[in-house]
CSV table of C-alpha atoms in Angstrom, one decimal:
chain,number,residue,atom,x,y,z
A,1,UNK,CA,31.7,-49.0,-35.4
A,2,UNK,CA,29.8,-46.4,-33.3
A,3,UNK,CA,29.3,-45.5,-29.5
A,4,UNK,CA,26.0,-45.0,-28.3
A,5,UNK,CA,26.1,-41.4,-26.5
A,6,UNK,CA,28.1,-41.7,-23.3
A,7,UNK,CA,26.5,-42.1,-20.3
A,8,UNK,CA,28.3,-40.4,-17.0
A,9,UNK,CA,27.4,-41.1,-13.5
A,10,UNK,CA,26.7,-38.0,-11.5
A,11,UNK,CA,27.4,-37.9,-7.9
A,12,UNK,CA,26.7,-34.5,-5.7
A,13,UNK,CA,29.4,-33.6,-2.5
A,14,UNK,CA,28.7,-31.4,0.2
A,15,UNK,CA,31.1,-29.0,-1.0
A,16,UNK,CA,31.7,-27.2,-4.1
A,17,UNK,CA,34.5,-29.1,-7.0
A,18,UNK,CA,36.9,-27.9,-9.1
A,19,UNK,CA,36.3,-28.1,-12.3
A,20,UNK,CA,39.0,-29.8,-13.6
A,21,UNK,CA,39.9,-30.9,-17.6
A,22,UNK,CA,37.7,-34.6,-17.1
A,23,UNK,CA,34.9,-32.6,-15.0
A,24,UNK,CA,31.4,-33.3,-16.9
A,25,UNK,CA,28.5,-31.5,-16.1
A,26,UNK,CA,24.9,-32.1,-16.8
A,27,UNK,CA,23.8,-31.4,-20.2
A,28,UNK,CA,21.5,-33.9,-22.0
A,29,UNK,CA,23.5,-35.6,-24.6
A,30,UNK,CA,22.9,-37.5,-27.7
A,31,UNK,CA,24.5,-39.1,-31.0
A,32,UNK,CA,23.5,-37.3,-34.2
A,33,UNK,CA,23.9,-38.1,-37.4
A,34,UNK,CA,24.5,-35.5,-40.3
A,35,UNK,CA,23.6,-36.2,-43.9
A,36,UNK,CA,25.2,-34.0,-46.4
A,37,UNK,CA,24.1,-32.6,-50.0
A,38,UNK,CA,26.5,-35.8,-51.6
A,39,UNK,CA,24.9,-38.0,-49.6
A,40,UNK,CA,27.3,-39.0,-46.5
A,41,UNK,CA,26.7,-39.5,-43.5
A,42,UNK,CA,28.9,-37.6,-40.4
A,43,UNK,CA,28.6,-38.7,-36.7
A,44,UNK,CA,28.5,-36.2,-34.3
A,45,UNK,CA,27.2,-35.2,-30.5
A,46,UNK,CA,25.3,-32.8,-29.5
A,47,UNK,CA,25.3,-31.6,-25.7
A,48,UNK,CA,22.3,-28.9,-24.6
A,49,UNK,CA,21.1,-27.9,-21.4
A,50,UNK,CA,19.2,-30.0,-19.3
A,51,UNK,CA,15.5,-29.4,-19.3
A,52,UNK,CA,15.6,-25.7,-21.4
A,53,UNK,CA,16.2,-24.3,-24.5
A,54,UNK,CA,20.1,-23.1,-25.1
A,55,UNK,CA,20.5,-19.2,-25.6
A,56,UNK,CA,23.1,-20.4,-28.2
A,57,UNK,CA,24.3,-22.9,-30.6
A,58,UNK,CA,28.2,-24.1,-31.5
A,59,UNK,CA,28.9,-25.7,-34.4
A,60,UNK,CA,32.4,-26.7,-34.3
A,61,UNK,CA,34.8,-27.5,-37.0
A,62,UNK,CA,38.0,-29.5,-35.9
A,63,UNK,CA,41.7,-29.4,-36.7
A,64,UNK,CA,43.4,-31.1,-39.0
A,65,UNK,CA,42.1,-34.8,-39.5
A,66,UNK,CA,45.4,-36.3,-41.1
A,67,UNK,CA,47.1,-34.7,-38.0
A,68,UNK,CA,45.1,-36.2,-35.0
A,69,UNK,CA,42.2,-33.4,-35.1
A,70,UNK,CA,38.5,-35.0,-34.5
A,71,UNK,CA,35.4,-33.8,-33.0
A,72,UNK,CA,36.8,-35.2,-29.4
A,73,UNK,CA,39.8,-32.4,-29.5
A,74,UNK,CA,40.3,-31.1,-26.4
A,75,UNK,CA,39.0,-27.7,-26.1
A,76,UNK,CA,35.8,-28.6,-27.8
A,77,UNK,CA,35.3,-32.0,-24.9
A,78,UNK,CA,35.5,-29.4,-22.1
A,79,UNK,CA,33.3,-27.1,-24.0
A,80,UNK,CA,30.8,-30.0,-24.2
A,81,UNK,CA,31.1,-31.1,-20.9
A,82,UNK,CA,31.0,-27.2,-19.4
A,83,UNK,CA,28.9,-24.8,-21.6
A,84,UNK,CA,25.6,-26.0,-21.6
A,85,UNK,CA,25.5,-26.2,-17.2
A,86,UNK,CA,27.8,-23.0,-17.0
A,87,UNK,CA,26.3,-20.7,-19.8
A,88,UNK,CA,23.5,-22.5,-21.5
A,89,UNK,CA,25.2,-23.1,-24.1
A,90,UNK,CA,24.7,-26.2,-26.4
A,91,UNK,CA,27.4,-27.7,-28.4
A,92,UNK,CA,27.6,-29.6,-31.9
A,93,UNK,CA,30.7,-31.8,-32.2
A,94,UNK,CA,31.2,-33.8,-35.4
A,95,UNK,CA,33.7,-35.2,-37.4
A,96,UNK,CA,33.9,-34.2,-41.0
A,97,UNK,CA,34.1,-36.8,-43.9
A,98,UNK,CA,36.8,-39.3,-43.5
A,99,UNK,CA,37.8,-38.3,-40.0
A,100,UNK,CA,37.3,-41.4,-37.3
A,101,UNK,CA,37.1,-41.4,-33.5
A,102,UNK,CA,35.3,-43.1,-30.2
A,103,UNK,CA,31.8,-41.9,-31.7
A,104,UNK,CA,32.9,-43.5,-35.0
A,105,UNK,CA,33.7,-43.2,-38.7
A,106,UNK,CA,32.1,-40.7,-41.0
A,107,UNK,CA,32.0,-41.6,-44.6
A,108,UNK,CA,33.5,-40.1,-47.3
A,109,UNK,CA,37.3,-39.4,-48.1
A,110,UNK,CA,39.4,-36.0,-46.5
A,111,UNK,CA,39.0,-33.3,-49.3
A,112,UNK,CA,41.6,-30.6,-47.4
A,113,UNK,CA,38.9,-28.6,-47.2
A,114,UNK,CA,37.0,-28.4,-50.9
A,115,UNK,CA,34.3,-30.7,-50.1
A,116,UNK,CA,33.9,-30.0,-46.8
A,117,UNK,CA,32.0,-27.5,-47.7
A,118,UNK,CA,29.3,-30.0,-47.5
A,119,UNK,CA,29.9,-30.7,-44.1
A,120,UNK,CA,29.9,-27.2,-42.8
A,121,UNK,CA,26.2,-26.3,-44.6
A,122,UNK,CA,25.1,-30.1,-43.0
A,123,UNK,CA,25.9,-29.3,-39.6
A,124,UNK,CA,24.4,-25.6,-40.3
A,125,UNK,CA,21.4,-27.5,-41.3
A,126,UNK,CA,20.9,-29.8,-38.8
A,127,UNK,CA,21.1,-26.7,-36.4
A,128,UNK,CA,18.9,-24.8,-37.9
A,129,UNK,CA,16.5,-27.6,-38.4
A,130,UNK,CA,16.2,-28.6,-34.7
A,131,UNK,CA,14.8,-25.4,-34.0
A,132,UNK,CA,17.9,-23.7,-32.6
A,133,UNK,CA,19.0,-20.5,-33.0
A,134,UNK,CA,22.3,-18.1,-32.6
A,135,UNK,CA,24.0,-20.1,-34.3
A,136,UNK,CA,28.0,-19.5,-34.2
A,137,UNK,CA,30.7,-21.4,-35.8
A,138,UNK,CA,33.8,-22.0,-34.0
A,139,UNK,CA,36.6,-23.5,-36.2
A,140,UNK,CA,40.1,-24.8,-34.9
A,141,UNK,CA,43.2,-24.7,-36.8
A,142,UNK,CA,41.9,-26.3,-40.3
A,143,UNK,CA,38.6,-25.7,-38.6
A,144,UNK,CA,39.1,-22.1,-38.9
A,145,UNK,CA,39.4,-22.1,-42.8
A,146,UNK,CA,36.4,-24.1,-43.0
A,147,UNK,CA,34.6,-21.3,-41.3
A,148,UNK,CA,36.4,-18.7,-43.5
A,149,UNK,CA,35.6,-20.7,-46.8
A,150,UNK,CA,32.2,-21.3,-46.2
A,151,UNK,CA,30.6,-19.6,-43.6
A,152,UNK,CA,30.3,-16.0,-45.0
A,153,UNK,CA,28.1,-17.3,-48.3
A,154,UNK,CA,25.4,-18.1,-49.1
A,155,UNK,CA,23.4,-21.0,-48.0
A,156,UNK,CA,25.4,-20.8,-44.3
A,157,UNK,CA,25.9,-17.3,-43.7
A,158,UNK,CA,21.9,-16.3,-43.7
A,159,UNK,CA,21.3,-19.2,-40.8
A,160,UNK,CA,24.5,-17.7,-38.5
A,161,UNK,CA,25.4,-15.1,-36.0
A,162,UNK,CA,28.8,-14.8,-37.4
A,163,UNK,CA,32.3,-17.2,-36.5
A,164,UNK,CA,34.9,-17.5,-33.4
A,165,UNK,CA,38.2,-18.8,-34.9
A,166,UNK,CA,41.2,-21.0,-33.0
A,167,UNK,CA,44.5,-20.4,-34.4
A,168,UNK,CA,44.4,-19.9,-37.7
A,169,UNK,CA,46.6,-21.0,-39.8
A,170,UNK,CA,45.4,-19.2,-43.1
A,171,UNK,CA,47.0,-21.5,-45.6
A,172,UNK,CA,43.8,-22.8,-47.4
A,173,UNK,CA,41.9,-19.7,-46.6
A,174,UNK,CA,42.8,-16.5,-48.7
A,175,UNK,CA,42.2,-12.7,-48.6
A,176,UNK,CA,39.4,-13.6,-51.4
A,177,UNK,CA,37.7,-15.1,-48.2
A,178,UNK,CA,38.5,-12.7,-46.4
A,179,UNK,CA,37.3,-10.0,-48.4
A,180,UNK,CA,34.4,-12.1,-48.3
A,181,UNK,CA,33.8,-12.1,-44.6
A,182,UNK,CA,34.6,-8.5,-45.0
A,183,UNK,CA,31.3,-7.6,-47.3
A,184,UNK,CA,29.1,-10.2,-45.1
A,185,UNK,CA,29.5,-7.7,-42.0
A,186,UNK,CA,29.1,-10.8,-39.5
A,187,UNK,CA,31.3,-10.7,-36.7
A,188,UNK,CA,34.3,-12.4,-36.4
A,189,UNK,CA,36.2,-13.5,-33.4
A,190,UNK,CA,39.8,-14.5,-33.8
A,191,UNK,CA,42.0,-16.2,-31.1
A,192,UNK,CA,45.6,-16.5,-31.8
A,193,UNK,CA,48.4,-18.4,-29.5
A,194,UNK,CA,51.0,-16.2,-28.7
A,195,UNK,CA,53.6,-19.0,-29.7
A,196,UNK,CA,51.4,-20.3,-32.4
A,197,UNK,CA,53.1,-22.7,-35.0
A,198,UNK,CA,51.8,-20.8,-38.4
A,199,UNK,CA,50.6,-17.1,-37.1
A,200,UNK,CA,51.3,-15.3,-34.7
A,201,UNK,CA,49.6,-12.6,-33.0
A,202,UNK,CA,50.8,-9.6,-34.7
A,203,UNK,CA,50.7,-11.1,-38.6
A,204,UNK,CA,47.2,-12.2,-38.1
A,205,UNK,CA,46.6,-8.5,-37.4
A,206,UNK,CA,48.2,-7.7,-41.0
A,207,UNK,CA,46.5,-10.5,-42.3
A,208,UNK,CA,42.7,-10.0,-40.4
A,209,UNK,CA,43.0,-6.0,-41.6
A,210,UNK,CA,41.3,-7.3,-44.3
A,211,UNK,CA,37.8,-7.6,-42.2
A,212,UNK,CA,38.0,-4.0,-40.6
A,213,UNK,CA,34.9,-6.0,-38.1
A,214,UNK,CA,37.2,-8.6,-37.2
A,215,UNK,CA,38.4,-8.8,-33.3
A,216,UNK,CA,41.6,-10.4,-33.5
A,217,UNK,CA,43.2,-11.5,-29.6
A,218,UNK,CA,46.4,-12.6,-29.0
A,219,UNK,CA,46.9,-14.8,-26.3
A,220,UNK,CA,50.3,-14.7,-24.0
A,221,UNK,CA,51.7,-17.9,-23.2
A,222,UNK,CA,49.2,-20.2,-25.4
A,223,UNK,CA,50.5,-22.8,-28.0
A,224,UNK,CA,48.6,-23.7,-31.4
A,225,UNK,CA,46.8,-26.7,-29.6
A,226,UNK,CA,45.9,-24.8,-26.4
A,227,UNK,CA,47.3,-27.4,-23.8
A,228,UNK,CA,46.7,-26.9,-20.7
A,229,UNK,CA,44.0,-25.9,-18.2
A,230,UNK,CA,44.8,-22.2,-18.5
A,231,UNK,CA,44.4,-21.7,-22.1
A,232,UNK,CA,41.7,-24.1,-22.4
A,233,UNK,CA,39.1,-21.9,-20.0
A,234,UNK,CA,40.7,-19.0,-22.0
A,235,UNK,CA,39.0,-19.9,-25.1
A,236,UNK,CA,36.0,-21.3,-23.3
A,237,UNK,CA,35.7,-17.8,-21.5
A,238,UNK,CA,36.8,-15.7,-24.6
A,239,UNK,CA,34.1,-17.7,-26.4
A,240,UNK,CA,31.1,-17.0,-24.2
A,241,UNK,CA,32.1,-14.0,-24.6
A,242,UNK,CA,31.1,-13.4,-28.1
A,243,UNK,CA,27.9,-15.2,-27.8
A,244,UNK,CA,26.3,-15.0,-24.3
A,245,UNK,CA,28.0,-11.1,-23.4
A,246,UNK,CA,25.4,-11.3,-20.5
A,247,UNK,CA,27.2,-13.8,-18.7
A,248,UNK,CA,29.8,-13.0,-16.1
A,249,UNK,CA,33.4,-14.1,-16.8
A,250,UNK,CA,35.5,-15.3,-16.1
A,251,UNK,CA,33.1,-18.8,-16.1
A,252,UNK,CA,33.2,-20.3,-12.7
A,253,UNK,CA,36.0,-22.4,-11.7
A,254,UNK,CA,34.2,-24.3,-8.9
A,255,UNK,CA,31.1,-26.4,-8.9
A,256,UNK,CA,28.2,-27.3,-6.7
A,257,UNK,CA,25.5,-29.2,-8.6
A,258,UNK,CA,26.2,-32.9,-9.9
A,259,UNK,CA,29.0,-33.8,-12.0
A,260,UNK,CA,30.8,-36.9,-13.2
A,261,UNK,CA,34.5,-37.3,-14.6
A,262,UNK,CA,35.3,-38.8,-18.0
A,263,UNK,CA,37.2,-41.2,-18.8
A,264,UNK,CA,40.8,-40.9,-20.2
A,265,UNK,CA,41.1,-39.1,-23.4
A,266,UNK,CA,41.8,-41.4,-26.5
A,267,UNK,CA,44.5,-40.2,-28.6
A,268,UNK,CA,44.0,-37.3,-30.8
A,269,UNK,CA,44.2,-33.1,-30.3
């Protein structure tokens, strides 16, 4: 079953909020469908400004589906609910083939990452295909080899701006991809948790010297599924960042236009 596009109710106070993990902001939402090259179909969001034309495009790429990752993980919620109002910003959320959540099922069967590859040049072409443009992929966890795999080559990498990656684990991407991110020249942003599960700051170093271009940030304190408030407007902040450097950061922590709050999160990362 699917959810029609969620609809919030916006009040405005006489003083500013704070913005808080279930703070939503206005964006103008809308369920999307993505059809891919074997002929399934993905459900996703997609969250824009309101009433203008974003100066960029995310499309994300979540963790690990057979371990609770879907396109409602958190980090990738709050960017939906806060980047299009606080950096115009739009987001594309999705899940890939097999992977289930409140917005539904998408078809297909979990590939660990070899068909995906289908998904990723999908949600590159439904971008690309609404008109939008700096494009940026942002992968988490098995997100980030999705990006690595697929988003240096040919058909995707001539449509982006380059890749911002959330813990990478590195165990179904190799150095062939990364010598293949290496010859693209696109940039490529790399967040790592200073107590991350699979790599830690100073061996993705080692491992990332392999893309002299690559930026790689470790992050003190942060855990592979960046819990918390803290680490979550970390990566929101270290990704606006790469893709809007004319916006002043860190992104405001108080609000005074209409918001709403979202309802408990459903389980899942």
């Amino acid at each position: 079953m699917t959810r029609d596009a969620p609809e919030y109710t916006y009040t405005t106070g006489e003083a500013p909020i704070e913005i808080r993990a279930s703070t939503v902001l206005p964006a103008e939402r809308r369920n999307i469908e993505l059809v891919t090259e074997d002929g399934l179909t993905l459900v996703g969001e997609f969250a824009a400004p309101v009433g203008g034309v974003p100066e960029a495009t995310l499309v994300t790429f979540h963790p690990l589906p057979t371990h609770g990752g879907f396109m409602d993980s958190h980090v990738y919620k709050k960017a939906s609910y806060r980047l299009p109002a606080l950096a115009d910003v739009a987001v594309l959320r999705f899940n890939t083939r097999g992977t289930c959540s409140p917005r539904g099922c998408s078809e297909g069967t979990f590939d660990g990452g070899g068909a995906e590859r289908l998904d990723v040049q999908a949600a590159v072409d439904w971008a690309v295909a609404q008109g939008l443009h700096d494009i940026w992929l942002v992968g988490w966890s098995f997100g980030t080899e999705l990006c690595l795999k697929y988003g240096a080559s040919d058909p995707v990498a001539e449509l982006i701006e380059g890749a911002i990656l959330l813990s990478p684990p590195l165990h179904r991407a190799g150095d062939d991809d990364l010598d293949t991110w290496a010859a693209s020249g696109l940039p490529l942003k790399v967040l790592v948790p200073e107590f991350d599960d699979y790599l830690v700051p100073d061996e993705a170093v080692k491992r990332f010297a392999r893309v002299p271009h690559a930026e790689v940030t470790g992050v003190d304190g942060a855990k592979h599924l960046w819990v918390g408030e803290k680490y979550a407007a970390r990566v929101l902040d270290e990704i606006v960042g790469v893709v809007r450097p004319g916006v002043g950061l860190p992104l405001p922590s108080e609000w005074s236009g209409p918001s709403a709050v979202a309802p408990p999160a459903t389980a899942g990362r």
